[in-house]
mmCIF file of C-alpha atoms in Angstrom:
data_model
loop_
_atom_site.group_PDB
_atom_site.id
_atom_site.type_symbol
_atom_site.label_atom_id
_atom_site.label_comp_id
_atom_site.label_asym_id
_atom_site.label_seq_id
_atom_site.Cartn_x
_atom_site.Cartn_y
_atom_site.Cartn_z
ATOM 1 C CA MET T 1 -232.881 -60.052 197.778
ATOM 2 C CA HIS T 2 -235.018 -62.193 195.438
ATOM 3 C CA ARG T 3 -238.633 -61.286 194.738
ATOM 4 C CA THR T 4 -241.398 -62.746 192.606
ATOM 5 C CA HIS T 5 -244.811 -61.505 191.632
ATOM 6 C CA ALA T 6 -247.848 -62.489 193.681
ATOM 7 C CA LEU T 7 -249.061 -66.006 192.948
ATOM 8 C CA PRO T 8 -252.093 -66.183 190.607
ATOM 9 C CA LEU T 9 -255.301 -67.699 191.902
ATOM 10 C CA ALA T 10 -254.736 -70.920 190.003
ATOM 11 C CA ALA T 11 -251.380 -71.358 191.671
ATOM 12 C CA LEU T 12 -252.843 -70.614 195.084
ATOM 13 C CA LEU T 13 -255.336 -73.419 194.652
ATOM 14 C CA ILE T 14 -252.412 -75.814 194.280
ATOM 15 C CA LEU T 15 -251.239 -75.019 197.828
ATOM 16 C CA THR T 16 -252.603 -78.300 199.110
ATOM 17 C CA VAL T 17 -252.480 -78.483 202.875
ATOM 18 C CA VAL T 18 -250.318 -81.283 204.222
ATOM 19 C CA PRO T 19 -251.067 -81.860 207.910
ATOM 20 C CA THR T 20 -248.592 -84.203 209.577
ATOM 21 C CA GLU T 21 -248.057 -86.091 212.793
ATOM 22 C CA ARG T 22 -251.653 -86.247 213.995
ATOM 23 C CA VAL T 23 -251.946 -87.029 217.690
ATOM 24 C CA GLY T 24 -254.551 -89.455 218.971
ATOM 25 C CA ALA T 25 -256.037 -90.338 222.329
ATOM 26 C CA GLN T 26 -253.501 -88.336 224.333
ATOM 27 C CA ASN T 27 -255.540 -85.216 223.523
ATOM 28 C CA GLN T 28 -258.385 -86.488 225.672
ATOM 29 C CA THR T 29 -256.150 -87.298 228.637
ATOM 30 C CA GLU T 30 -254.765 -83.762 228.739
ATOM 31 C CA GLY T 31 -258.208 -82.195 228.623
ATOM 32 C CA PHE T 32 -258.385 -81.393 224.902
ATOM 33 C CA SER T 33 -261.276 -82.289 222.625
ATOM 34 C CA ASP T 34 -260.211 -83.932 219.360
ATOM 35 C CA ASP T 35 -263.244 -82.487 217.588
ATOM 36 C CA ARG T 36 -262.464 -78.982 218.792
ATOM 37 C CA LEU T 37 -258.776 -79.276 217.913
ATOM 38 C CA ALA T 38 -259.932 -79.961 214.363
ATOM 39 C CA ARG T 39 -261.028 -76.316 214.283
ATOM 40 C CA VAL T 40 -257.364 -75.349 214.517
ATOM 41 C CA ASP T 41 -256.702 -77.380 211.370
ATOM 42 C CA GLU T 42 -259.560 -75.690 209.532
ATOM 43 C CA ALA T 43 -258.350 -72.191 210.371
ATOM 44 C CA MET T 44 -254.716 -72.878 209.484
ATOM 45 C CA GLU T 45 -255.734 -74.540 206.219
ATOM 46 C CA ARG T 46 -257.800 -71.483 205.366
ATOM 47 C CA TYR T 47 -254.841 -69.129 205.797
ATOM 48 C CA VAL T 48 -252.718 -71.309 203.517
ATOM 49 C CA ASN T 49 -255.383 -71.891 200.883
ATOM 50 C CA ASP T 50 -256.231 -68.173 200.770
ATOM 51 C CA GLY T 51 -252.601 -67.467 199.884
ATOM 52 C CA GLU T 52 -252.000 -65.309 202.974
ATOM 53 C CA VAL T 53 -249.201 -67.468 204.392
ATOM 54 C CA PRO T 54 -246.977 -70.044 202.688
ATOM 55 C CA GLY T 55 -247.020 -72.705 205.385
ATOM 56 C CA ILE T 56 -247.437 -73.140 209.117
ATOM 57 C CA VAL T 57 -246.252 -75.266 212.005
ATOM 58 C CA GLY T 58 -248.331 -75.166 215.181
ATOM 59 C CA LEU T 59 -247.581 -76.773 218.531
ATOM 60 C CA ILE T 60 -249.682 -77.000 221.696
ATOM 61 C CA ALA T 61 -248.481 -78.749 224.832
ATOM 62 C CA ARG T 62 -250.023 -79.243 228.246
ATOM 63 C CA ARG T 63 -248.391 -80.524 231.419
ATOM 64 C CA GLY T 64 -245.245 -81.217 229.433
ATOM 65 C CA LYS T 65 -246.983 -83.350 226.777
ATOM 66 C CA ILE T 66 -247.321 -82.264 223.160
ATOM 67 C CA VAL T 67 -250.997 -82.661 222.262
ATOM 68 C CA TYR T 68 -250.922 -80.917 218.900
ATOM 69 C CA HIS T 69 -248.020 -80.625 216.462
ATOM 70 C CA LYS T 70 -248.992 -80.190 212.829
ATOM 71 C CA SER T 71 -247.712 -78.600 209.665
ATOM 72 C CA PHE T 72 -249.626 -77.103 206.751
ATOM 73 C CA GLY T 73 -248.733 -75.814 203.307
ATOM 74 C CA TYR T 74 -245.224 -75.253 202.052
ATOM 75 C CA ARG T 75 -241.777 -74.524 203.412
ATOM 76 C CA ASP T 76 -240.912 -73.150 199.956
ATOM 77 C CA VAL T 77 -243.858 -72.458 197.641
ATOM 78 C CA GLU T 78 -241.773 -71.927 194.512
ATOM 79 C CA ALA T 79 -239.924 -75.241 194.985
ATOM 80 C CA LYS T 80 -243.151 -76.987 196.060
ATOM 81 C CA ALA T 81 -241.323 -78.173 199.177
ATOM 82 C CA HIS T 82 -243.926 -79.184 201.764
ATOM 83 C CA MET T 83 -243.895 -77.808 205.291
ATOM 84 C CA SER T 84 -242.941 -80.291 208.014
ATOM 85 C CA ASN T 85 -242.609 -80.167 211.785
ATOM 86 C CA ASP T 86 -238.798 -79.982 211.618
ATOM 87 C CA VAL T 87 -238.632 -76.880 209.389
ATOM 88 C CA ILE T 88 -236.324 -74.133 210.645
ATOM 89 C CA PHE T 89 -237.737 -70.598 210.972
ATOM 90 C CA ARG T 90 -236.317 -67.131 211.534
ATOM 91 C CA ILE T 91 -237.675 -66.490 215.031
ATOM 92 C CA ALA T 92 -236.502 -62.848 215.228
ATOM 93 C CA SER T 93 -237.584 -61.283 218.549
ATOM 94 C CA MET T 94 -238.384 -64.683 220.017
ATOM 95 C CA THR T 95 -234.603 -64.649 220.517
ATOM 96 C CA LYS T 96 -235.108 -62.082 223.286
ATOM 97 C CA PRO T 97 -236.395 -64.454 225.992
ATOM 98 C CA ILE T 98 -233.447 -66.802 225.416
ATOM 99 C CA ALA T 99 -230.953 -63.933 225.688
ATOM 100 C CA SER T 100 -232.754 -62.621 228.778
ATOM 101 C CA VAL T 101 -232.452 -66.036 230.426
ATOM 102 C CA ALA T 102 -228.745 -66.016 229.549
ATOM 103 C CA ALA T 103 -228.363 -62.732 231.420
ATOM 104 C CA MET T 104 -230.316 -63.993 234.416
ATOM 105 C CA MET T 105 -228.061 -67.038 234.636
ATOM 106 C CA LEU T 106 -225.224 -64.587 235.259
ATOM 107 C CA TRP T 107 -227.429 -62.744 237.753
ATOM 108 C CA GLU T 108 -227.820 -66.034 239.606
ATOM 109 C CA GLU T 109 -224.027 -66.240 239.768
ATOM 110 C CA GLY T 110 -223.873 -62.847 241.477
ATOM 111 C CA ARG T 111 -222.374 -61.030 238.507
ATOM 112 C CA PHE T 112 -224.779 -58.069 238.641
ATOM 113 C CA GLN T 113 -227.926 -56.736 240.283
ATOM 114 C CA LEU T 114 -230.942 -55.651 238.283
ATOM 115 C CA ARG T 115 -230.693 -52.101 239.614
ATOM 116 C CA ASP T 116 -227.012 -51.801 238.726
ATOM 117 C CA PRO T 117 -226.295 -49.099 236.137
ATOM 118 C CA VAL T 118 -225.311 -50.782 232.894
ATOM 119 C CA SER T 119 -222.409 -48.304 232.675
ATOM 120 C CA LYS T 120 -220.766 -50.289 235.473
ATOM 121 C CA PHE T 121 -220.081 -52.947 232.823
ATOM 122 C CA LEU T 122 -220.485 -50.986 229.576
ATOM 123 C CA PRO T 123 -218.903 -47.582 230.311
ATOM 124 C CA GLU T 124 -220.073 -46.103 226.998
ATOM 125 C CA PHE T 125 -223.479 -45.637 228.672
ATOM 126 C CA ALA T 126 -222.117 -43.502 231.545
ATOM 127 C CA ASP T 127 -223.141 -40.023 230.381
ATOM 128 C CA MET T 128 -226.372 -40.331 228.463
ATOM 129 C CA LYS T 129 -228.419 -37.431 227.152
ATOM 130 C CA VAL T 130 -232.153 -37.262 226.508
ATOM 131 C CA ALA T 131 -233.685 -35.813 223.349
ATOM 132 C CA VAL T 132 -236.328 -33.215 224.138
ATOM 133 C CA PRO T 133 -238.612 -32.129 221.248
ATOM 134 C CA VAL T 134 -238.135 -28.500 220.254
ATOM 135 C CA ARG T 135 -241.132 -26.296 221.049
ATOM 136 C CA PRO T 136 -242.105 -22.858 219.714
ATOM 137 C CA GLY T 137 -239.790 -20.262 221.213
ATOM 138 C CA ASP T 138 -236.851 -22.633 221.790
ATOM 139 C CA SER T 139 -233.537 -21.370 220.491
ATOM 140 C CA ALA T 140 -232.441 -24.859 219.421
ATOM 141 C CA ARG T 141 -232.522 -25.817 215.761
ATOM 142 C CA GLY T 142 -233.782 -29.098 214.401
ATOM 143 C CA ALA T 143 -236.370 -31.495 215.789
ATOM 144 C CA TYR T 144 -234.935 -31.723 219.302
ATOM 145 C CA ARG T 145 -232.405 -30.472 221.830
ATOM 146 C CA THR T 146 -230.628 -32.608 224.417
ATOM 147 C CA VAL T 147 -230.440 -32.467 228.199
ATOM 148 C CA GLU T 148 -228.449 -34.558 230.656
ATOM 149 C CA ALA T 149 -230.260 -37.720 231.746
ATOM 150 C CA SER T 150 -231.258 -37.443 235.385
ATOM 151 C CA ARG T 151 -230.670 -41.139 236.083
ATOM 152 C CA GLN T 152 -228.568 -44.006 234.811
ATOM 153 C CA ILE T 153 -229.865 -46.821 232.630
ATOM 154 C CA THR T 154 -230.062 -49.970 234.742
ATOM 155 C CA VAL T 155 -229.949 -53.604 233.652
ATOM 156 C CA GLN T 156 -233.605 -53.832 234.680
ATOM 157 C CA HIS T 157 -234.469 -50.961 232.344
ATOM 158 C CA LEU T 158 -232.879 -52.853 229.466
ATOM 159 C CA LEU T 159 -234.675 -56.127 230.209
ATOM 160 C CA THR T 160 -238.035 -54.352 230.479
ATOM 161 C CA HIS T 161 -237.653 -51.976 227.486
ATOM 162 C CA THR T 162 -237.859 -48.888 229.650
ATOM 163 C CA ALA T 163 -234.308 -47.581 229.046
ATOM 164 C CA GLY T 164 -235.366 -44.946 226.504
ATOM 165 C CA LEU T 165 -233.047 -46.167 223.749
ATOM 166 C CA PRO T 166 -233.677 -44.886 220.211
ATOM 167 C CA ASN T 167 -235.566 -47.246 217.936
ATOM 168 C CA PRO T 168 -237.143 -47.469 214.461
ATOM 169 C CA TYR T 169 -240.715 -47.082 215.731
ATOM 170 C CA ARG T 170 -241.071 -43.903 217.761
ATOM 171 C CA GLY T 171 -239.279 -40.822 219.015
ATOM 172 C CA VAL T 172 -237.470 -37.867 217.503
ATOM 173 C CA THR T 173 -234.216 -39.835 217.105
ATOM 174 C CA ARG T 174 -235.493 -42.384 214.589
ATOM 175 C CA GLU T 175 -233.474 -40.871 211.757
ATOM 176 C CA LEU T 176 -230.248 -41.036 213.766
ATOM 177 C CA TYR T 177 -230.981 -44.613 214.743
ATOM 178 C CA GLY T 178 -231.559 -45.476 211.107
ATOM 179 C CA GLU T 179 -228.127 -44.098 210.264
ATOM 180 C CA VAL T 180 -226.498 -46.305 212.898
ATOM 181 C CA ARG T 181 -228.150 -49.374 211.424
ATOM 182 C CA ALA T 182 -227.362 -48.355 207.853
ATOM 183 C CA ASN T 183 -223.694 -47.775 208.687
ATOM 184 C CA ARG T 184 -223.140 -51.217 210.176
ATOM 185 C CA LYS T 185 -220.149 -52.833 208.489
ATOM 186 C CA PRO T 186 -220.342 -56.403 207.179
ATOM 187 C CA ASP T 187 -217.692 -57.505 209.672
ATOM 188 C CA GLY T 188 -219.086 -55.404 212.526
ATOM 189 C CA THR T 189 -219.950 -56.964 215.865
ATOM 190 C CA VAL T 190 -222.746 -56.297 218.316
ATOM 191 C CA GLY T 191 -220.119 -54.587 220.439
ATOM 192 C CA ASP T 192 -219.561 -52.077 217.641
ATOM 193 C CA TYR T 193 -223.297 -51.549 217.283
ATOM 194 C CA VAL T 194 -223.846 -51.068 221.021
ATOM 195 C CA THR T 195 -221.062 -48.493 221.176
ATOM 196 C CA ALA T 196 -222.675 -46.539 218.332
ATOM 197 C CA LEU T 197 -226.077 -46.855 220.013
ATOM 198 C CA ALA T 198 -224.697 -45.399 223.254
ATOM 199 C CA GLY T 199 -223.620 -42.311 221.312
ATOM 200 C CA LEU T 200 -227.232 -41.395 220.491
ATOM 201 C CA PRO T 201 -229.556 -39.456 222.782
ATOM 202 C CA LEU T 202 -232.353 -41.280 224.583
ATOM 203 C CA ASN T 203 -236.023 -40.787 223.741
ATOM 204 C CA PHE T 204 -236.969 -40.318 227.405
ATOM 205 C CA GLU T 205 -235.642 -40.556 230.937
ATOM 206 C CA PRO T 206 -234.785 -44.159 231.810
ATOM 207 C CA GLY T 207 -237.634 -45.878 233.608
ATOM 208 C CA SER T 208 -240.325 -43.374 232.679
ATOM 209 C CA HIS T 209 -242.007 -45.175 229.741
ATOM 210 C CA TRP T 210 -242.184 -48.523 227.966
ATOM 211 C CA GLU T 211 -240.883 -48.422 224.410
ATOM 212 C CA TYR T 212 -239.809 -51.374 222.303
ATOM 213 C CA GLY T 213 -236.375 -51.177 220.755
ATOM 214 C CA PRO T 214 -232.806 -52.516 220.685
ATOM 215 C CA ALA T 215 -232.334 -52.940 224.452
ATOM 216 C CA THR T 216 -231.939 -56.717 224.294
ATOM 217 C CA ASP T 217 -228.950 -56.354 221.981
ATOM 218 C CA VAL T 218 -227.325 -54.389 224.791
ATOM 219 C CA ILE T 219 -228.212 -57.282 227.119
ATOM 220 C CA GLY T 220 -226.472 -59.631 224.696
ATOM 221 C CA ARG T 221 -223.365 -57.471 224.806
ATOM 222 C CA LEU T 222 -223.561 -57.439 228.610
ATOM 223 C CA VAL T 223 -223.581 -61.250 228.568
ATOM 224 C CA GLU T 224 -220.471 -61.216 226.406
ATOM 225 C CA VAL T 225 -218.609 -58.812 228.686
ATOM 226 C CA LEU T 226 -219.546 -60.597 231.902
ATOM 227 C CA SER T 227 -218.944 -64.113 230.588
ATOM 228 C CA GLY T 228 -215.869 -63.402 228.483
ATOM 229 C CA LYS T 229 -217.456 -65.333 225.591
ATOM 230 C CA THR T 230 -219.236 -64.340 222.417
ATOM 231 C CA LEU T 231 -222.988 -64.667 222.721
ATOM 232 C CA ASP T 232 -223.216 -67.602 220.312
ATOM 233 C CA VAL T 233 -220.717 -69.608 222.354
ATOM 234 C CA TYR T 234 -222.342 -68.721 225.678
ATOM 235 C CA LEU T 235 -225.820 -69.676 224.490
ATOM 236 C CA LYS T 236 -224.616 -72.918 222.946
ATOM 237 C CA GLU T 237 -222.664 -73.992 226.022
ATOM 238 C CA ARG T 238 -225.088 -72.875 228.723
ATOM 239 C CA ILE T 239 -228.565 -73.187 227.175
ATOM 240 C CA LEU T 240 -228.891 -74.707 223.704
ATOM 241 C CA LYS T 241 -226.726 -77.809 224.062
ATOM 242 C CA PRO T 242 -227.831 -78.645 227.638
ATOM 243 C CA LEU T 243 -231.501 -78.420 226.596
ATOM 244 C CA GLY T 244 -231.013 -80.442 223.419
ATOM 245 C CA MET T 245 -231.893 -77.478 221.176
ATOM 246 C CA HIS T 246 -229.743 -78.750 218.332
ATOM 247 C CA ASP T 247 -231.569 -76.855 215.557
ATOM 248 C CA THR T 248 -231.262 -73.389 217.109
ATOM 249 C CA HIS T 249 -228.490 -71.229 215.627
ATOM 250 C CA PHE T 250 -227.485 -67.670 214.870
ATOM 251 C CA TYR T 251 -226.221 -68.857 211.483
ATOM 252 C CA LEU T 252 -227.522 -72.040 209.955
ATOM 253 C CA PRO T 253 -224.982 -74.760 209.058
ATOM 254 C CA ALA T 254 -224.947 -75.659 205.357
ATOM 255 C CA SER T 255 -226.241 -79.146 206.116
ATOM 256 C CA LYS T 256 -229.462 -77.681 207.534
ATOM 257 C CA VAL T 257 -230.217 -75.145 204.795
ATOM 258 C CA PRO T 258 -232.604 -77.637 203.088
ATOM 259 C CA ARG T 259 -234.853 -77.302 206.156
ATOM 260 C CA LEU T 260 -234.919 -73.466 206.191
ATOM 261 C CA ALA T 261 -238.267 -71.869 205.357
ATOM 262 C CA ALA T 262 -238.532 -69.298 202.592
ATOM 263 C CA LEU T 263 -239.520 -65.788 203.662
ATOM 264 C CA TYR T 264 -242.523 -64.012 202.123
ATOM 265 C CA GLU T 265 -244.196 -60.613 202.120
ATOM 266 C CA PRO T 266 -247.755 -59.558 201.273
ATOM 267 C CA ASP T 267 -248.559 -57.843 198.011
ATOM 268 C CA ALA T 268 -251.155 -55.067 197.722
ATOM 269 C CA GLU T 269 -253.949 -57.637 198.001
ATOM 270 C CA GLY T 270 -252.431 -59.438 200.975
ATOM 271 C CA LYS T 271 -251.277 -62.470 198.971
ATOM 272 C CA ILE T 272 -247.779 -63.812 199.514
ATOM 273 C CA ARG T 273 -244.801 -63.164 197.265
ATOM 274 C CA LEU T 274 -241.237 -64.285 197.796
ATOM 275 C CA GLN T 275 -238.964 -61.996 199.820
ATOM 276 C CA GLU T 276 -235.971 -64.255 200.515
ATOM 277 C CA LYS T 277 -235.067 -67.678 199.160
ATOM 278 C CA PRO T 278 -234.072 -70.342 201.694
ATOM 279 C CA ASP T 279 -230.567 -70.850 200.364
ATOM 280 C CA SER T 280 -226.940 -70.070 201.165
ATOM 281 C CA ASN T 281 -227.440 -66.391 200.258
ATOM 282 C CA SER T 282 -229.795 -65.871 203.199
ATOM 283 C CA ARG T 283 -228.360 -63.558 205.822
ATOM 284 C CA TRP T 284 -229.072 -66.281 208.388
ATOM 285 C CA VAL T 285 -226.588 -68.500 206.550
ATOM 286 C CA LYS T 286 -223.902 -66.503 204.759
ATOM 287 C CA GLU T 287 -220.641 -65.383 206.339
ATOM 288 C CA PRO T 288 -219.138 -63.545 208.120
ATOM 289 C CA HIS T 289 -220.578 -65.099 211.264
ATOM 290 C CA VAL T 290 -219.571 -62.357 213.674
ATOM 291 C CA TYR T 291 -222.774 -60.454 214.515
ATOM 292 C CA PHE T 292 -224.829 -62.205 217.192
ATOM 293 C CA SER T 293 -228.049 -60.319 217.828
ATOM 294 C CA ALA T 294 -229.692 -61.050 221.181
ATOM 295 C CA GLY T 295 -232.622 -58.991 219.970
ATOM 296 C CA GLY T 296 -233.512 -61.092 216.954
ATOM 297 C CA GLY T 297 -230.757 -63.235 215.459
ATOM 298 C CA LEU T 298 -231.762 -66.862 216.025
ATOM 299 C CA VAL T 299 -233.355 -69.462 213.798
ATOM 300 C CA SER T 300 -235.114 -72.429 215.394
ATOM 301 C CA THR T 301 -237.810 -75.094 215.167
ATOM 302 C CA THR T 302 -241.073 -75.455 217.059
ATOM 303 C CA THR T 303 -239.643 -78.510 218.848
ATOM 304 C CA ASP T 304 -236.524 -76.698 220.051
ATOM 305 C CA TYR T 305 -238.480 -73.658 221.133
ATOM 306 C CA PHE T 306 -240.951 -75.823 223.009
ATOM 307 C CA ARG T 307 -238.099 -77.407 224.966
ATOM 308 C CA PHE T 308 -236.881 -73.986 226.055
ATOM 309 C CA HIS T 309 -240.247 -72.833 227.312
ATOM 310 C CA GLN T 310 -241.197 -76.116 228.890
ATOM 311 C CA MET T 311 -238.039 -75.555 230.930
ATOM 312 C CA MET T 312 -239.418 -72.174 231.985
ATOM 313 C CA LEU T 313 -242.854 -73.621 232.771
ATOM 314 C CA ASN T 314 -241.152 -76.306 234.881
ATOM 315 C CA GLY T 315 -239.513 -73.622 237.004
ATOM 316 C CA GLY T 316 -236.160 -73.611 235.225
ATOM 317 C CA VAL T 317 -235.491 -77.326 234.682
ATOM 318 C CA LEU T 318 -236.043 -79.860 231.882
ATOM 319 C CA ASP T 319 -235.113 -83.531 231.764
ATOM 320 C CA GLY T 320 -232.910 -83.139 234.814
ATOM 321 C CA VAL T 321 -231.031 -80.128 233.394
ATOM 322 C CA ARG T 322 -231.452 -77.007 235.510
ATOM 323 C CA ILE T 323 -230.991 -73.690 233.730
ATOM 324 C CA LEU T 324 -232.538 -71.326 236.306
ATOM 325 C CA GLY T 325 -233.894 -71.490 239.815
ATOM 326 C CA PRO T 326 -237.703 -71.400 240.142
ATOM 327 C CA ARG T 327 -237.715 -68.034 241.906
ATOM 328 C CA THR T 328 -235.714 -66.524 239.068
ATOM 329 C CA VAL T 329 -238.371 -67.723 236.640
ATOM 330 C CA ARG T 330 -241.002 -66.171 238.909
ATOM 331 C CA LEU T 331 -239.107 -62.870 238.934
ATOM 332 C CA MET T 332 -238.663 -62.852 235.156
ATOM 333 C CA THR T 333 -242.344 -63.465 234.483
ATOM 334 C CA ALA T 334 -243.692 -60.905 236.965
ATOM 335 C CA ASN T 335 -244.836 -57.490 235.739
ATOM 336 C CA HIS T 336 -242.007 -54.960 236.186
ATOM 337 C CA THR T 337 -243.574 -52.007 234.401
ATOM 338 C CA GLY T 338 -246.559 -51.118 236.580
ATOM 339 C CA ASP T 339 -249.339 -49.481 234.598
ATOM 340 C CA LYS T 340 -247.098 -48.117 231.833
ATOM 341 C CA PRO T 341 -248.805 -48.795 228.470
ATOM 342 C CA VAL T 342 -247.168 -51.665 226.587
ATOM 343 C CA TRP T 343 -248.286 -50.366 223.238
ATOM 344 C CA LEU T 344 -247.304 -53.395 221.174
ATOM 345 C CA ARG T 345 -249.674 -55.583 223.207
ATOM 346 C CA GLY T 346 -252.347 -53.111 224.251
ATOM 347 C CA PRO T 347 -254.516 -53.029 227.402
ATOM 348 C CA GLY T 348 -254.209 -55.835 229.926
ATOM 349 C CA PHE T 349 -250.475 -56.417 229.458
ATOM 350 C CA GLY T 350 -247.356 -55.505 231.385
ATOM 351 C CA PHE T 351 -243.760 -56.480 230.826
ATOM 352 C CA GLY T 352 -241.315 -58.655 232.732
ATOM 353 C CA LEU T 353 -237.667 -59.490 232.091
ATOM 354 C CA GLY T 354 -237.787 -60.407 228.420
ATOM 355 C CA TYR T 355 -241.497 -61.241 228.253
ATOM 356 C CA SER T 356 -244.842 -59.524 227.976
ATOM 357 C CA VAL T 357 -247.107 -60.570 230.851
ATOM 358 C CA THR T 358 -250.904 -60.736 231.046
ATOM 359 C CA VAL T 359 -251.907 -58.663 234.080
ATOM 360 C CA ASP T 360 -255.648 -58.287 233.453
ATOM 361 C CA GLN T 361 -257.330 -60.922 231.332
ATOM 362 C CA GLY T 362 -260.465 -58.947 230.512
ATOM 363 C CA PRO T 363 -258.816 -55.980 228.762
ATOM 364 C CA SER T 364 -256.303 -58.321 227.090
ATOM 365 C CA GLY T 365 -259.090 -59.817 224.997
ATOM 366 C CA MET T 366 -257.359 -63.203 225.042
ATOM 367 C CA PRO T 367 -258.344 -66.479 226.727
ATOM 368 C CA SER T 368 -254.976 -67.102 228.397
ATOM 369 C CA GLY T 369 -254.978 -66.507 232.142
ATOM 370 C CA GLU T 370 -253.345 -63.755 234.139
ATOM 371 C CA GLY T 371 -249.662 -64.477 234.580
ATOM 372 C CA THR T 372 -249.325 -65.839 231.033
ATOM 373 C CA TYR T 373 -246.076 -64.694 229.441
ATOM 374 C CA GLY T 374 -244.956 -64.668 225.836
ATOM 375 C CA TRP T 375 -243.808 -62.710 222.811
ATOM 376 C CA GLY T 376 -243.606 -62.902 219.029
ATOM 377 C CA GLY T 377 -241.240 -62.374 216.132
ATOM 378 C CA ALA T 378 -241.169 -60.001 213.159
ATOM 379 C CA TYR T 379 -241.686 -62.811 210.632
ATOM 380 C CA CYS T 380 -245.028 -63.917 212.118
ATOM 381 C CA THR T 381 -243.990 -66.304 214.843
ATOM 382 C CA VAL T 382 -245.475 -66.302 218.340
ATOM 383 C CA PHE T 383 -245.498 -68.230 221.611
ATOM 384 C CA TRP T 384 -247.143 -68.068 225.005
ATOM 385 C CA VAL T 385 -246.743 -69.907 228.287
ATOM 386 C CA ASP T 386 -249.758 -70.169 230.611
ATOM 387 C CA PRO T 387 -248.823 -71.315 234.130
ATOM 388 C CA GLN T 388 -252.477 -71.564 235.189
ATOM 389 C CA ASP T 389 -253.374 -74.143 232.550
ATOM 390 C CA GLN T 390 -249.802 -75.529 232.311
ATOM 391 C CA LEU T 391 -249.915 -74.818 228.590
ATOM 392 C CA VAL T 392 -247.332 -73.841 225.964
ATOM 393 C CA GLY T 393 -248.397 -72.690 222.506
ATOM 394 C CA ILE T 394 -246.131 -71.957 219.525
ATOM 395 C CA LEU T 395 -246.984 -70.882 215.975
ATOM 396 C CA MET T 396 -244.449 -70.350 213.216
ATOM 397 C CA THR T 397 -244.821 -69.097 209.654
ATOM 398 C CA GLN T 398 -242.708 -66.650 207.607
ATOM 399 C CA VAL T 399 -244.420 -63.466 206.423
ATOM 400 C CA ARG T 400 -243.356 -59.875 206.999
ATOM 401 C CA PRO T 401 -245.187 -57.610 207.558
ATOM 402 C CA TYR T 402 -248.018 -59.601 209.074
ATOM 403 C CA THR T 403 -250.150 -57.090 210.996
ATOM 404 C CA HIS T 404 -252.948 -57.448 208.430
ATOM 405 C CA LEU T 405 -253.390 -61.041 209.640
ATOM 406 C CA ASN T 406 -255.036 -62.415 212.790
ATOM 407 C CA ILE T 407 -253.322 -65.790 212.487
ATOM 408 C CA ARG T 408 -251.340 -65.504 215.720
ATOM 409 C CA GLN T 409 -254.378 -64.497 217.765
ATOM 410 C CA ASP T 410 -256.560 -67.076 216.011
ATOM 411 C CA PHE T 411 -254.178 -69.904 216.856
ATOM 412 C CA GLN T 412 -254.176 -68.978 220.530
ATOM 413 C CA THR T 413 -257.951 -68.569 220.674
ATOM 414 C CA LEU T 414 -258.518 -71.910 218.958
ATOM 415 C CA ALA T 415 -256.110 -73.676 221.283
ATOM 416 C CA TYR T 416 -258.117 -72.595 224.321
ATOM 417 C CA GLN T 417 -261.556 -73.347 222.891
ATOM 418 C CA ALA T 418 -260.392 -76.963 222.539
ATOM 419 C CA LEU T 419 -259.332 -77.213 226.196
ATOM 420 C CA LEU T 420 -262.296 -78.515 228.182
ATOM 421 C CA GLU T 421 -260.805 -79.332 231.570
#
């Protein structure tokens, strides 16, 4: 991994913003104010000029029409390569909705039911145990003891992140989960990883809590088993190629590496420094190309990702290509988790099949209406789809970690303040 020191102030001042592809009168026809959309520019320019992000691409569309699609800053600061609307980003967990749709396409073919135990298709999950924290007086040694799970993990549990799988965030099994990830072999497949994951105890009884983790990778393996194809082939044949998503890949072809964004991290003062160069040594480029993560493995562009979610907003169809039925889209974007806290989003949110869902606008603190669905990625990408206002918003930059920034929330807020009808 390549790293550099934080950029000095003088260098940061050179990060001249380069907005591109300004859109004209169409903004008025779709209910957006040109003057108010200019506030989006000002905020994005500020993030770049303050040295908090390297470059940005933002996209806003309403009723199927792109009304805002602009780029700012740099794709690669060190090379002084300007950002542009066709730059390719690591979208990380924004892979999850695409993989979830892949699974639901098989559901539409009658290959499984949501309440089916996943062990029906992946037998390694047949006899799961639950880790129970050790309390004073217990005879067990260590941080936890295990008990037999009282219920099976279902496909629905996996799609909603309620299966109880170990993860790097919470639970007494984090150390064991870290060992599984650390012991992954360079030529290992997701099938190998899922088998190792099934050998670990759960953090809680399936269905009892919401907890973010590796469940969508298990969904990706389920797609492979049910379809008889590797996930990259299935996605390409059934979703990416039919929708014209030609810049979305698990591993970027060499010819497209010049469009890959560099990856940055914040220093102690929150200013960007290089984490990974956008070259053939990137793990999203180099071989072997055998590990296809449904949980976070894709790279894509704002244009490609917009096409996918305009398909969802249209009820499963785009440009005459039907991916899902409209009632499947409705099922996926309903809240499946009741009042369980979705701690990554906070109050006002539930979770559907691959998406967070706004269930109460007031506590959410966001302007998007109830029924809005979306998610984000670990490298500071985000999207949302608002059926009430027929709106899709996408923001992509490349900084990790990013929780010290409000850029994702700011972009969404500024999109709505510009919508006047």
